[in-house]
XYZ file of C-alpha atoms in Angstrom:
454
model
C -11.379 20.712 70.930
C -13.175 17.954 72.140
C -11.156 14.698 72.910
C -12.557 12.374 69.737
C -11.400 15.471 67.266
C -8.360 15.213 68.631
C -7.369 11.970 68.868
C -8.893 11.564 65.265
C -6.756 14.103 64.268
C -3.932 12.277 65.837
C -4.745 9.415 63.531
C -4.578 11.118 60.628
C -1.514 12.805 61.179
C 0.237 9.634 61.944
C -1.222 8.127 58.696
C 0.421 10.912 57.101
C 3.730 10.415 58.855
C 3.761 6.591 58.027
C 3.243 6.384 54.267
C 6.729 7.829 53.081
C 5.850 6.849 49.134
C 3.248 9.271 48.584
C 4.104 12.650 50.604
C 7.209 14.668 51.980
C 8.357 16.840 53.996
C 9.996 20.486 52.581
C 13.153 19.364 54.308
C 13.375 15.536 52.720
C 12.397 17.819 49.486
C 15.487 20.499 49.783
C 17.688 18.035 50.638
C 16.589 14.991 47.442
C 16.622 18.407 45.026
C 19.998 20.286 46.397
C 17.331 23.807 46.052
C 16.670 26.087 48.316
C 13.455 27.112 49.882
C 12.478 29.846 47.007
C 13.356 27.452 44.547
C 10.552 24.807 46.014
C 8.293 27.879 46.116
C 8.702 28.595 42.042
C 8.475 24.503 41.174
C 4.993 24.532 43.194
C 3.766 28.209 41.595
C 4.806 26.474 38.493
C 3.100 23.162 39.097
C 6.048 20.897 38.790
C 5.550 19.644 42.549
C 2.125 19.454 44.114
C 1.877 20.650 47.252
C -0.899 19.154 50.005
C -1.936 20.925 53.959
C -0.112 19.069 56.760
C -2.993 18.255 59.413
C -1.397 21.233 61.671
C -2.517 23.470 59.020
C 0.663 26.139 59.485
C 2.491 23.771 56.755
C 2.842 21.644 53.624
C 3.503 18.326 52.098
C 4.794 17.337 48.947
C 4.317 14.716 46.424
C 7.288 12.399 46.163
C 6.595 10.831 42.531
C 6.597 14.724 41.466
C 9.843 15.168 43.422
C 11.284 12.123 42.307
C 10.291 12.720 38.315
C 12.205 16.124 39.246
C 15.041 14.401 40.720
C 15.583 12.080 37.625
C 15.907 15.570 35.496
C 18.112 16.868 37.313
C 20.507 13.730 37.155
C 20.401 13.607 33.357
C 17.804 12.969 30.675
C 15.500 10.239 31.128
C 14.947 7.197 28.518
C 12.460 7.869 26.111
C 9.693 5.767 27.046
C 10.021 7.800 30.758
C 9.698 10.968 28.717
C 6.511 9.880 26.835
C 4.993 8.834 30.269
C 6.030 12.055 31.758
C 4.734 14.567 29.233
C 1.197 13.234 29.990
C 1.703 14.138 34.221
C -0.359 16.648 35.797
C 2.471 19.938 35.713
C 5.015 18.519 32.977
C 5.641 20.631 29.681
C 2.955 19.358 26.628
C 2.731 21.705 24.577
C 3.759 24.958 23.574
C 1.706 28.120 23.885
C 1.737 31.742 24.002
C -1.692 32.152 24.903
C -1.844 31.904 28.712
C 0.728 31.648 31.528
C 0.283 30.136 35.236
C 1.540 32.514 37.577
C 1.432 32.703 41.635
C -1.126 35.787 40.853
C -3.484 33.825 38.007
C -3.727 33.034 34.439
C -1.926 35.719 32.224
C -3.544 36.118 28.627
C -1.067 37.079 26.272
C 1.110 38.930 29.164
C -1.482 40.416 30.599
C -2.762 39.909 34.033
C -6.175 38.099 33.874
C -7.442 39.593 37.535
C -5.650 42.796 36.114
C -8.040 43.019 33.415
C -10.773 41.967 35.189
C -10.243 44.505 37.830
C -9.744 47.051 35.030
C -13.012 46.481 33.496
C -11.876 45.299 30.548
C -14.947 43.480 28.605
C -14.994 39.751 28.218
C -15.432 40.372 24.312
C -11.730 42.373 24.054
C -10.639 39.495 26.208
C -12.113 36.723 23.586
C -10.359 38.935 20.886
C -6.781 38.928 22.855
C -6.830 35.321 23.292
C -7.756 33.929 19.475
C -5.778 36.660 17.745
C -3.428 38.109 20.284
C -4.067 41.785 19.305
C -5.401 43.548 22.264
C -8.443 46.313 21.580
C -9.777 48.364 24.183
C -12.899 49.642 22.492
C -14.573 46.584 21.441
C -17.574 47.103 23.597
C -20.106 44.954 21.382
C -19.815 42.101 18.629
C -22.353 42.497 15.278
C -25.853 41.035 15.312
C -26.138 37.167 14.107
C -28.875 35.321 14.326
C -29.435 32.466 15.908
C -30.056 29.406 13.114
C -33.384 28.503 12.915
C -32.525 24.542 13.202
C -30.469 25.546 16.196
C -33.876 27.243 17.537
C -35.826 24.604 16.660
C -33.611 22.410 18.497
C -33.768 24.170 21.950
C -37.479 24.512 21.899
C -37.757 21.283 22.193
C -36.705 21.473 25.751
C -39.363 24.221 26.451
C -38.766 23.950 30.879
C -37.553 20.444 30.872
C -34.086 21.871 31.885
C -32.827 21.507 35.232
C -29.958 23.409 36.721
C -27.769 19.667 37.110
C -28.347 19.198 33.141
C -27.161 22.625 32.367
C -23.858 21.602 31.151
C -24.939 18.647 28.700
C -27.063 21.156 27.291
C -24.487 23.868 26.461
C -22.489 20.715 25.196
C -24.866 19.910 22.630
C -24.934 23.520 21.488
C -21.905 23.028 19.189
C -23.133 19.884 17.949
C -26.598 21.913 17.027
C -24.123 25.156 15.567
C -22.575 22.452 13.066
C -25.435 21.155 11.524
C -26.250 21.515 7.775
C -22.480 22.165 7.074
C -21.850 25.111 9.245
C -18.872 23.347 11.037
C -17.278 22.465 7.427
C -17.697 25.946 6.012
C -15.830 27.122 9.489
C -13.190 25.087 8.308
C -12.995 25.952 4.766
C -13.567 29.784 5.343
C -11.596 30.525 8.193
C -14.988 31.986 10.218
C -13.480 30.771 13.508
C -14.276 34.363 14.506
C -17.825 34.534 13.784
C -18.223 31.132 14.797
C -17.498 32.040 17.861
C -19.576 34.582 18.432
C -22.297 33.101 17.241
C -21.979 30.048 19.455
C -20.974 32.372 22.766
C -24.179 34.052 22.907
C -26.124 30.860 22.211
C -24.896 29.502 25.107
C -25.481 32.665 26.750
C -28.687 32.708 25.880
C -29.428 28.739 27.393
C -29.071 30.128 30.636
C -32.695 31.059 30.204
C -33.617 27.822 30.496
C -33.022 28.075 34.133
C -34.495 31.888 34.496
C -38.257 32.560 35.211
C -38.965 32.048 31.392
C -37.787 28.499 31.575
C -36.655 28.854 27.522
C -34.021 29.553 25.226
C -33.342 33.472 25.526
C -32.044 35.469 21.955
C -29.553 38.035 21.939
C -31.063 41.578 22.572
C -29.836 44.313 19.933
C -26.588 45.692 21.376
C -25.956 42.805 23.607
C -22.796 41.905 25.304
C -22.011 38.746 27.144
C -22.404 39.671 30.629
C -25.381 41.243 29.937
C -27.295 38.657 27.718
C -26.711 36.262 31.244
C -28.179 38.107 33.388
C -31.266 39.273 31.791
C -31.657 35.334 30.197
C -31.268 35.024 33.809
C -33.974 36.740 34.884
C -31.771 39.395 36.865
C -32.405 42.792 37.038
C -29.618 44.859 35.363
C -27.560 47.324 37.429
C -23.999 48.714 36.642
C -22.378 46.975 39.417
C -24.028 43.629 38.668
C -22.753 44.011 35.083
C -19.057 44.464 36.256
C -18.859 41.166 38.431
C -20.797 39.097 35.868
C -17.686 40.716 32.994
C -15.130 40.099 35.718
C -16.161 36.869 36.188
C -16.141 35.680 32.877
C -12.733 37.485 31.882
C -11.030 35.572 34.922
C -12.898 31.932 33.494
C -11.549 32.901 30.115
C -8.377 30.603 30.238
C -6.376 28.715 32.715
C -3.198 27.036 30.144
C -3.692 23.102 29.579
C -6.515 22.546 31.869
C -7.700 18.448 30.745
C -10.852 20.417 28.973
C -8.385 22.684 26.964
C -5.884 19.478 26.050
C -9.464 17.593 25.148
C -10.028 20.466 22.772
C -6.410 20.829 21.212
C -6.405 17.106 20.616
C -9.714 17.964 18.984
C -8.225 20.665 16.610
C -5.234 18.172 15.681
C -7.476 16.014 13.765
C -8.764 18.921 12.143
C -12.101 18.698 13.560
C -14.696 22.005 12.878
C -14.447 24.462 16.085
C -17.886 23.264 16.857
C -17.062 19.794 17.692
C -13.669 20.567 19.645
C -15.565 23.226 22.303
C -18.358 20.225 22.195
C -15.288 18.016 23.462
C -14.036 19.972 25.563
C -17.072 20.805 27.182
C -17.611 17.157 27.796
C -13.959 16.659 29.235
C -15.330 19.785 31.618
C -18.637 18.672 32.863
C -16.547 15.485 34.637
C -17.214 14.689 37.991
C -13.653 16.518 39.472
C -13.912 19.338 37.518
C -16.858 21.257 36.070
C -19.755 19.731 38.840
C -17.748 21.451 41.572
C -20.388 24.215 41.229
C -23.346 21.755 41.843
C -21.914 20.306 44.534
C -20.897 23.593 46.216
C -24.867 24.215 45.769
C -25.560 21.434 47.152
C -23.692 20.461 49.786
C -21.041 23.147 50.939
C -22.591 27.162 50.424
C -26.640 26.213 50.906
C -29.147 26.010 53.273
C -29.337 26.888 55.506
C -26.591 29.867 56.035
C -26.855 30.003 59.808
C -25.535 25.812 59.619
C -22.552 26.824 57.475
C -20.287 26.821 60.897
C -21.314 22.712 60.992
C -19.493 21.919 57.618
C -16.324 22.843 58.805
C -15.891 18.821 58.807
C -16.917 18.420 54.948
C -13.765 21.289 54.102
C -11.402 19.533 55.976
C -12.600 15.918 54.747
C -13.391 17.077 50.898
C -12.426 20.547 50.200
C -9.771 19.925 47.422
C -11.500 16.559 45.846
C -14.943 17.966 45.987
C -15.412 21.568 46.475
C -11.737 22.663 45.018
C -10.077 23.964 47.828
C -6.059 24.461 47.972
C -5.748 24.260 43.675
C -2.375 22.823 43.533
C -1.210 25.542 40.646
C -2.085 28.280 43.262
C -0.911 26.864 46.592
C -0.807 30.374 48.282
C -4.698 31.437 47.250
C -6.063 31.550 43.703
C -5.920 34.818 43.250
C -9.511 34.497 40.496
C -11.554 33.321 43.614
C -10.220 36.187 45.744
C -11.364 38.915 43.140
C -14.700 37.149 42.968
C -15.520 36.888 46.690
C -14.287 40.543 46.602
C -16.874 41.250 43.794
C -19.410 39.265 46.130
C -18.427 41.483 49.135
C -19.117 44.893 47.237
C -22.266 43.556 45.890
C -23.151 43.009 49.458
C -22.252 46.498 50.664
C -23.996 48.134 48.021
C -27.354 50.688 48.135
C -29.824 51.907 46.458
C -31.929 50.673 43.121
C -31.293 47.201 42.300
C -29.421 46.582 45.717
C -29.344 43.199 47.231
C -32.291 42.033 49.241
C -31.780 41.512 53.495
C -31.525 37.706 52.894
C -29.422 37.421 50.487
C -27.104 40.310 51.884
C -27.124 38.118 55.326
C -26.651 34.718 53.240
C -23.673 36.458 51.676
C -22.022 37.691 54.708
C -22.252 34.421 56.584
C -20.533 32.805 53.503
C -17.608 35.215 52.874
C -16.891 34.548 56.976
C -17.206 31.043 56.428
C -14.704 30.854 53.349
C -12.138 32.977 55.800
C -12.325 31.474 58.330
C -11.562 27.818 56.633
C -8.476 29.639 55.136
C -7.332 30.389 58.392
C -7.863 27.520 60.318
C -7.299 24.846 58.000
C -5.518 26.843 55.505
C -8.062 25.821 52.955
C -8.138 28.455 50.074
C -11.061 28.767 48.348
C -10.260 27.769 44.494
C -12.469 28.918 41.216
C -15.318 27.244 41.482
C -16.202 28.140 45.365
C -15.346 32.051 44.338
C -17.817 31.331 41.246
C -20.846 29.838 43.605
C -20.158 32.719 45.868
C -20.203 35.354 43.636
C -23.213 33.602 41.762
C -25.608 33.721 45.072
C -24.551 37.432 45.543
C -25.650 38.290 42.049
C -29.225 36.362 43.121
C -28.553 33.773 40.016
C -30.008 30.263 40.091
C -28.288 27.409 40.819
C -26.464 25.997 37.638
C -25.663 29.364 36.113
C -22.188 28.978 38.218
C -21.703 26.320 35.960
C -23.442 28.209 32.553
C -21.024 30.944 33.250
C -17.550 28.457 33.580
C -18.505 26.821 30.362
C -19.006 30.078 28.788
C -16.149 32.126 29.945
C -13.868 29.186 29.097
C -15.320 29.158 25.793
C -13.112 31.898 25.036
C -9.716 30.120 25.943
C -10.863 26.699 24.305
C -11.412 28.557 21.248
C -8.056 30.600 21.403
C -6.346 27.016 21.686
C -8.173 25.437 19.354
C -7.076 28.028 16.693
C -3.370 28.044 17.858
C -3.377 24.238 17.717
C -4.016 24.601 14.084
C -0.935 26.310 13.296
C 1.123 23.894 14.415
C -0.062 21.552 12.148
C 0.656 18.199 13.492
C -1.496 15.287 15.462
C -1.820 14.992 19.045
C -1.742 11.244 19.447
C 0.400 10.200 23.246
C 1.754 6.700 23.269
C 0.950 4.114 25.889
C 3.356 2.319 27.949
C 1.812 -1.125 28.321
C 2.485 -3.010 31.600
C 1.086 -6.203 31.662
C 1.870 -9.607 30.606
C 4.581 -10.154 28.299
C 5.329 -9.201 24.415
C 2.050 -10.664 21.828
C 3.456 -12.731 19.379
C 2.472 -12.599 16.051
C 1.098 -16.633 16.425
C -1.594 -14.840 18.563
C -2.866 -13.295 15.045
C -3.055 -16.226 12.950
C -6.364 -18.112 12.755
C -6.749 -22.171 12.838
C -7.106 -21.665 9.187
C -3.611 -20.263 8.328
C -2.267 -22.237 10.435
């Protein structure tokens, strides 16, 4: 190591050492919580204490306000107004749900294993049907034929190649807007359809992802359909068996991920009884934010891209950027996120595989550079690859175009928005968090008055 890393690295570390109010050690943590070290373990698994790589890589650090906040629990219940504050912290109890649950191993979707399913084959369309209805059917292998409305068509022809792969999300945002035009989104409410709505609006957004294929247009539902496939050929990809079962995996492991901000955005949606159209349209807006849903684009664009042979030269922009930017090190799955593992494994067996439809030199070469990158960050930074780097990886091994990382996140989460937004019905009550205003003194009710009622 040459003698500027180091004694940059030096700096850093003392940085670290020298602001007290923002990280900790484990043993400052242990000893402020009276816990022991498996106990620290299950609050980070759980997300009650965030959990960020000491410079030495072999350890961790802790965030003190989540310590603290944990602290104040365990001394006795807070005042009100604390409460109120705290329900709206990263990790802290909102709501309650039996859809999914965060565990050191991934999402699980009604107690059942999301990489489990995945893994198992299971399609993406049982997986939609487990998480809106909680009934779990193996054989649902294809949903019924609906057409596309023509308005809807209309619509995205108006884009004819005009879409490129950074506007791919506000597109598939604009999709429910389109789906609840001419009263569809009110008869969803007054029918019950969420179903059908669903489907309908799944495989329209499916079908934008040939906006970014060779066609450069809107792509329909072929008879027979199912998700995974409709993506890939709108895609421009040719089909194969194994291609099919990453692109299904894939989207069965996007499916949910409990109160991610995109999910809360669409709950708060459903409390005001908006259509399902116009809470996945909200949600898909709270996604497409610069920390969350661009990941993918920037992973394109600056992390996994040309050229392959360079990737050993980025090492810097991991250990600089890797969680803000790329999502490195998710702080719900401080060991590994066990989603990206399955998909870089997905990426790995595309890349060993022969025969028809196999992947070309290149990309096989591209693929194995990246897979060796990604491991060796985790072990000498201990930088874990989170969602959206397994997504971009696996992406580039199926051959897909840049943005249909992102296509296939909005879509696959689709299926959990939708699942919340018809739970958050049921409980039949408004979303609406208080502020806690902190500046300048009480307004008195002189402020109100006007010169003439004075």
């Amino acid at each position: 190591m040459s003698q500027t890393r180091q004694s940059r690295q030096t700096r850093q570390t003392r940085q670290t050492m020298t602001q007290p109010t923002d990280l900790m050690t484990r043993e400052e943590v242990l000893s402020m919580l009276a816990i022991k070290p498996a106990t620290l373990y299950a609050y980070v698994s759980r997300g009650l204490i965030r959990a960020r790589p000491h410079e030495d890589g072999r350890k961790s650090l802790y965030l003190r306000r989540d310590v603290e906040r944990l602290a104040t629990r365990k001394r006795g219940r807070a005042p009100t107004g604390a409460v109120a504050e705290s329900t709206m912290r990263f990790g802290d109890p909102v709501l309650h749900s039996a859809i999914t649950q965060i565990t050191p191993h991934g999402p699980r979707y009604r107690n059942r294993l999301a990489i489990d399913l995945a893994a198992g084959g299971a399609s993406f369309e049982s997986v939609v049907h487990l998480l809106m209805t909680g009934i779990w059917q193996d054989s649902i292998a294809e949903w019924p034929m609906q057409d596309t409305p023509p308005d809807v068509l209309r619509f995205l022809a108006t884009y004819n190649d005009e879409v490129a792969s950074a506007d791919i999300g506000n597109l598939l945002g604009m999709v429910p807007f389109a789906l609840a035009m001419h009263e569809r989104g009110a008869r969803e409410l007054a029918d019950g359809s969420a179903v059908q709505a669903a489907r309908m609006m799944l495989h329209c957004m499916a079908g934008c992802v040939g906006f970014l294929g060779p066609g450069r247009c809107f792509v329909a539902r072929g008879k027979g359909e199912n998700i995974a496939t409709h993506m890939l050929r709108a895609a421009g990809i040719a089909l194969t068996p194994m291609r099919l079962r990453a692109m299904n995996a894939a989207l069965v492991v996007l499916a949910d991920n409990e109160l991610a901000p995109a999910t809360f955005s669409a709950r708060v949606a459903a409390s005001t009884n908006a259509d399902l159209f116009g809470c996945v349209a909200a949600a898909i807006g709270s996604h497409i934010g610069f920390t969350t849903g661009t990941s993918t684009e920037k992973i394109e664009t600056l992390l996994l891209c040309e050229p392959y042979d360079a990737l050993d030269s980025r090492v810097d922009r991991v250990r600089e950027y890797g969680a803000s930017l790329f999502g490195f090190n998710h702080p719900l799955y401080p060991g590994g996120d066990a989603r990206a593992d399955l998909m870089m494994q997905c990426a790995a067996d595309l890349m060993a595989a022969t025969g028809k439809g196999a992947m070309d030199a290149a990309s096989r070469e591209n693929t194995r550079r990246t897979l060796a990158f990604l491991e060796r960050m985790r072990i000498e930074l201990n930088a874990h690859p989170g969602l959206a780097t397994g997504l971009v990886t696996l992406a580039r091994a199926l051959q897909l175009p840049d943005g249909v990382s992102t296509a296939m996140w909005i879509v696959g989460r689709s299926a959990g928005w939708v699942a919340h937004v018809t739970e958050q019905r049921t409980q039949a009550f408004m979303l609406r968090p208080r502020a806690k205003y902190g500046f300048g003194g009480p307004v008195s009710a002189e402020a109100f008055e006007t010169p003439a009622s004075r």
